[in-house]
């Protein structure tokens, strides 16, 4: 098995708000992020960094099944933020420190104070950075209900920034009228980076029984179906904010990743594609990006970030 | 290749063809499904009980007409709702998922406990034409709960085949757990493979006996399932995802997860809890 960063190239190295990655691919939040042991397979697959499943103040069981349903070009999920709560999760975070890649802990809360408390504990246990989940489309009074108001979001980011000394990324929802306004509010409040996007609100209905399939009825769509939406969001945000952007939504191969870099992302996050291609999807994307950079005569992936804005 | 086929993951709604009572608490449901008709012994499917839940079930059988069967014990809200369903009612199906038992030809020992019998029935059917010898040890609490006994008796006629039943209350066969006769069986005879499925503490015991006698071993494990395609992490044991890397595990893999195997699983909130 190849060692992390074994591509042996500096072309892929990126620095995201102080986080040093050997390659610009990251595990997206929500995928296999309960335990260090499962994340180790993602790191072995070539991920440059990992984002944990979202953790909150108290334990949550999530929703009854069906929690995941296959759409034509993606998956719709409403898992419901299951997590053991931060007091229990700090033990996993300490284990995850041994993974050898930057560890980003995804945090959610039902108030600005809860976000801050969870964030502080996560950093205390060793998180290299935080990603604020202000965009989960299927749990009430958190997630996208926070991330759709610039004022509420600014309060959350401000309170978290006041208690931690690590980079704070903010993961945004596409389910808003003006994503750019939200991104600007997050950055003004101190966000060190923006992840765009979380899943797109969606649902599936069974024709025989006339019933919504997900137990929560509504969920969030991920995978190739949302890539064009995510790409447009990254492109728009890049025009207005100066912090690094993590592109997220449907990245399955190197070409998708390059599109996100050209739109303005400094790194890409991958989730749904793991079901299609396995954990080695990270390595295959990195290799493809590296080959593209070499062919085009670029010395670093940083040189193509936002390149499509020139035209 | 770890890629999954999207066609198999897409939910299909199908009507129940028949319902068969196996015991006071166990029922077999049969339905048509083209994807699951291609399943191999050991694979599982996700069954949607509309408006109630979606649960993982081992595939019991695929008939020559392509009808797929699953056997379900009444254990909670979802399975009770399923038990109230009749022929003609609609259920949803995803799968088949996961790996399958390896197909061996030599001397085979199979150990089944409780509803763990389901994937083993499918396995026996597919193995029988080619095996040199087959000993099947089945156990349950009472005679009532010994599943597929009549069918197995018919299938296991002949000198090189043997069926051993055990019950905890002594109402049928040997009194005690199904692991009781194993020590003797494994010491007296050299088997090429032990297959097992059942309650995990039982599987663990069988594993330890197989380890002691240095016999190849495969077991089907069960964990809480959500996505069934290796993404959500609900079913992890150590570094393995039961839905994708399992549900069938070899002794080599089980040695790697010895801390959890037979003792703990992840709860709905992801916390590790006793089995």
PDB file of N, CA and C in Angstrom, chain A residues 9-26 47-49 102 104 244-246 261 264-269 286 289 293 299-305:
ATOM      1  N   UNK A   9       5.238  14.480  -4.911  1.00  0.00           N
ATOM      2  CA  UNK A   9       5.256  15.711  -5.674  1.00  0.00           C
ATOM      3  C   UNK A   9       4.844  16.868  -4.786  1.00  0.00           C
ATOM      4  N   UNK A  10       5.486  18.000  -4.989  1.00  0.00           N
ATOM      5  CA  UNK A  10       5.107  19.193  -4.235  1.00  0.00           C
ATOM      6  C   UNK A  10       3.967  19.923  -4.928  1.00  0.00           C
ATOM      7  N   UNK A  11       3.679  19.498  -6.155  1.00  0.00           N
ATOM      8  CA  UNK A  11       2.629  20.175  -6.927  1.00  0.00           C
ATOM      9  C   UNK A  11       1.284  20.157  -6.221  1.00  0.00           C
ATOM     10  N   UNK A  12       1.056  19.079  -5.433  1.00  0.00           N
ATOM     11  CA  UNK A  12      -0.271  18.912  -4.834  1.00  0.00           C
ATOM     12  C   UNK A  12      -0.406  19.514  -3.442  1.00  0.00           C
ATOM     13  N   UNK A  13       0.732  19.965  -2.869  1.00  0.00           N
ATOM     14  CA  UNK A  13       0.677  20.471  -1.488  1.00  0.00           C
ATOM     15  C   UNK A  13      -0.104  21.775  -1.409  1.00  0.00           C
ATOM     16  N   UNK A  14      -0.953  21.852  -0.391  1.00  0.00           N
ATOM     17  CA  UNK A  14      -1.715  23.091  -0.192  1.00  0.00           C
ATOM     18  C   UNK A  14      -1.676  23.490   1.277  1.00  0.00           C
ATOM     19  N   UNK A  15      -1.848  24.784   1.503  1.00  0.00           N
ATOM     20  CA  UNK A  15      -1.923  25.315   2.853  1.00  0.00           C
ATOM     21  C   UNK A  15      -3.282  26.010   2.993  1.00  0.00           C
ATOM     22  N   UNK A  16      -4.140  25.420   3.794  1.00  0.00           N
ATOM     23  CA  UNK A  16      -5.493  25.964   3.944  1.00  0.00           C
ATOM     24  C   UNK A  16      -5.596  26.649   5.297  1.00  0.00           C
ATOM     25  N   UNK A  17      -5.503  27.940   5.313  1.00  0.00           N
ATOM     26  CA  UNK A  17      -5.624  28.705   6.562  1.00  0.00           C
ATOM     27  C   UNK A  17      -4.697  28.140   7.637  1.00  0.00           C
ATOM     28  N   UNK A  18      -3.496  27.699   7.234  1.00  0.00           N
ATOM     29  CA  UNK A  18      -2.536  27.160   8.193  1.00  0.00           C
ATOM     30  C   UNK A  18      -2.518  25.641   8.264  1.00  0.00           C
ATOM     31  N   UNK A  19      -3.507  24.984   7.683  1.00  0.00           N
ATOM     32  CA  UNK A  19      -3.516  23.515   7.638  1.00  0.00           C
ATOM     33  C   UNK A  19      -2.699  23.070   6.439  1.00  0.00           C
ATOM     34  N   UNK A  20      -1.659  22.264   6.709  1.00  0.00           N
ATOM     35  CA  UNK A  20      -0.807  21.809   5.608  1.00  0.00           C
ATOM     36  C   UNK A  20      -1.249  20.430   5.144  1.00  0.00           C
ATOM     37  N   UNK A  21      -1.652  20.331   3.875  1.00  0.00           N
ATOM     38  CA  UNK A  21      -2.110  19.070   3.295  1.00  0.00           C
ATOM     39  C   UNK A  21      -1.137  18.606   2.213  1.00  0.00           C
ATOM     40  N   UNK A  22      -0.859  17.308   2.184  1.00  0.00           N
ATOM     41  CA  UNK A  22       0.008  16.763   1.142  1.00  0.00           C
ATOM     42  C   UNK A  22      -0.676  16.727  -0.216  1.00  0.00           C
ATOM     43  N   UNK A  23      -2.000  16.691  -0.176  1.00  0.00           N
ATOM     44  CA  UNK A  23      -2.751  16.773  -1.428  1.00  0.00           C
ATOM     45  C   UNK A  23      -4.093  17.422  -1.129  1.00  0.00           C
ATOM     46  N   UNK A  24      -4.738  17.997  -2.138  1.00  0.00           N
ATOM     47  CA  UNK A  24      -5.929  18.802  -1.862  1.00  0.00           C
ATOM     48  C   UNK A  24      -7.243  18.026  -1.829  1.00  0.00           C
ATOM     49  N   UNK A  25      -7.204  16.739  -1.434  1.00  0.00           N
ATOM     50  CA  UNK A  25      -8.458  15.991  -1.294  1.00  0.00           C
ATOM     51  C   UNK A  25      -8.736  15.739   0.185  1.00  0.00           C
ATOM     52  N   UNK A  26      -9.968  15.931   0.586  1.00  0.00           N
ATOM     53  CA  UNK A  26     -10.350  15.741   1.985  1.00  0.00           C
ATOM     54  C   UNK A  26     -11.597  14.866   2.050  1.00  0.00           C
ATOM     55  N   UNK A  47      -6.432  10.284   1.320  1.00  0.00           N
ATOM     56  CA  UNK A  47      -7.020  11.584   1.674  1.00  0.00           C
ATOM     57  C   UNK A  47      -5.958  12.489   2.284  1.00  0.00           C
ATOM     58  N   UNK A  48      -5.963  13.765   1.884  1.00  0.00           N
ATOM     59  CA  UNK A  48      -5.003  14.733   2.410  1.00  0.00           C
ATOM     60  C   UNK A  48      -5.404  15.264   3.772  1.00  0.00           C
ATOM     61  N   UNK A  49      -6.669  15.139   4.125  1.00  0.00           N
ATOM     62  CA  UNK A  49      -7.187  15.546   5.431  1.00  0.00           C
ATOM     63  C   UNK A  49      -8.530  14.868   5.614  1.00  0.00           C
ATOM     64  N   UNK A 102      -4.128  16.222   8.719  1.00  0.00           N
ATOM     65  CA  UNK A 102      -4.901  17.182   9.506  1.00  0.00           C
ATOM     66  C   UNK A 102      -6.301  16.654   9.824  1.00  0.00           C
ATOM     67  N   UNK A 104      -9.983  17.566  11.042  1.00  0.00           N
ATOM     68  CA  UNK A 104     -10.953  18.651  11.152  1.00  0.00           C
ATOM     69  C   UNK A 104     -12.212  18.068  11.787  1.00  0.00           C
ATOM     70  N   UNK A 244      -9.633  30.631   1.977  1.00  0.00           N
ATOM     71  CA  UNK A 244      -9.684  29.416   1.153  1.00  0.00           C
ATOM     72  C   UNK A 244     -11.087  28.806   1.113  1.00  0.00           C
ATOM     73  N   UNK A 245     -11.415  28.207  -0.029  1.00  0.00           N
ATOM     74  CA  UNK A 245     -12.714  27.545  -0.206  1.00  0.00           C
ATOM     75  C   UNK A 245     -12.473  26.050  -0.425  1.00  0.00           C
ATOM     76  N   UNK A 246     -13.244  25.235   0.294  1.00  0.00           N
ATOM     77  CA  UNK A 246     -13.232  23.789   0.084  1.00  0.00           C
ATOM     78  C   UNK A 246     -14.434  23.466  -0.793  1.00  0.00           C
ATOM     79  N   UNK A 261     -11.171  23.523  -8.626  1.00  0.00           N
ATOM     80  CA  UNK A 261     -10.005  24.406  -8.436  1.00  0.00           C
ATOM     81  C   UNK A 261     -10.126  25.617  -9.355  1.00  0.00           C
ATOM     82  N   UNK A 264     -12.342  28.171  -8.089  1.00  0.00           N
ATOM     83  CA  UNK A 264     -11.880  28.940  -6.935  1.00  0.00           C
ATOM     84  C   UNK A 264     -11.660  28.146  -5.659  1.00  0.00           C
ATOM     85  N   UNK A 265     -11.841  26.833  -5.706  1.00  0.00           N
ATOM     86  CA  UNK A 265     -11.602  26.021  -4.509  1.00  0.00           C
ATOM     87  C   UNK A 265     -10.115  25.743  -4.348  1.00  0.00           C
ATOM     88  N   UNK A 266      -9.640  25.748  -3.092  1.00  0.00           N
ATOM     89  CA  UNK A 266      -8.243  25.411  -2.817  1.00  0.00           C
ATOM     90  C   UNK A 266      -8.080  23.935  -2.502  1.00  0.00           C
ATOM     91  N   UNK A 267      -9.195  23.272  -2.218  1.00  0.00           N
ATOM     92  CA  UNK A 267      -9.196  21.831  -1.964  1.00  0.00           C
ATOM     93  C   UNK A 267     -10.592  21.315  -2.290  1.00  0.00           C
ATOM     94  N   UNK A 268     -10.711  19.986  -2.400  1.00  0.00           N
ATOM     95  CA  UNK A 268     -12.044  19.412  -2.619  1.00  0.00           C
ATOM     96  C   UNK A 268     -12.338  18.398  -1.515  1.00  0.00           C
ATOM     97  N   UNK A 269     -13.603  18.272  -1.190  1.00  0.00           N
ATOM     98  CA  UNK A 269     -14.037  17.251  -0.248  1.00  0.00           C
ATOM     99  C   UNK A 269     -14.808  16.180  -1.013  1.00  0.00           C
ATOM    100  N   UNK A 286      -6.165  12.542  -6.814  1.00  0.00           N
ATOM    101  CA  UNK A 286      -4.875  13.244  -6.673  1.00  0.00           C
ATOM    102  C   UNK A 286      -3.957  12.962  -7.857  1.00  0.00           C
ATOM    103  N   UNK A 289      -5.166  14.787 -10.920  1.00  0.00           N
ATOM    104  CA  UNK A 289      -4.918  16.228 -10.825  1.00  0.00           C
ATOM    105  C   UNK A 289      -3.438  16.502 -11.085  1.00  0.00           C
ATOM    106  N   UNK A 293      -1.785  18.859 -13.961  1.00  0.00           N
ATOM    107  CA  UNK A 293      -0.903  20.005 -13.673  1.00  0.00           C
ATOM    108  C   UNK A 293       0.397  19.887 -14.468  1.00  0.00           C
ATOM    109  N   UNK A 299       3.310  24.425 -11.727  1.00  0.00           N
ATOM    110  CA  UNK A 299       4.185  23.895 -10.685  1.00  0.00           C
ATOM    111  C   UNK A 299       3.406  23.529  -9.418  1.00  0.00           C
ATOM    112  N   UNK A 300       2.229  24.110  -9.299  1.00  0.00           N
ATOM    113  CA  UNK A 300       1.463  23.866  -8.080  1.00  0.00           C
ATOM    114  C   UNK A 300      -0.032  23.975  -8.373  1.00  0.00           C
ATOM    115  N   UNK A 301      -0.792  23.206  -7.609  1.00  0.00           N
ATOM    116  CA  UNK A 301      -2.248  23.276  -7.731  1.00  0.00           C
ATOM    117  C   UNK A 301      -2.743  24.682  -7.401  1.00  0.00           C
ATOM    118  N   UNK A 302      -1.982  25.381  -6.555  1.00  0.00           N
ATOM    119  CA  UNK A 302      -2.387  26.745  -6.170  1.00  0.00           C
ATOM    120  C   UNK A 302      -2.476  27.679  -7.383  1.00  0.00           C
ATOM    121  N   UNK A 303      -1.675  27.367  -8.428  1.00  0.00           N
ATOM    122  CA  UNK A 303      -1.668  28.227  -9.612  1.00  0.00           C
ATOM    123  C   UNK A 303      -2.970  28.164 -10.416  1.00  0.00           C
ATOM    124  N   UNK A 304      -3.749  27.106 -10.202  1.00  0.00           N
ATOM    125  CA  UNK A 304      -4.990  27.030 -10.990  1.00  0.00           C
ATOM    126  C   UNK A 304      -6.230  27.418 -10.190  1.00  0.00           C
ATOM    127  N   UNK A 305      -6.033  27.738  -8.898  1.00  0.00           N
ATOM    128  CA  UNK A 305      -7.191  28.097  -8.072  1.00  0.00           C
ATOM    129  C   UNK A 305      -7.807  29.402  -8.584  1.00  0.00           C
TER     130      UNK A 305
END
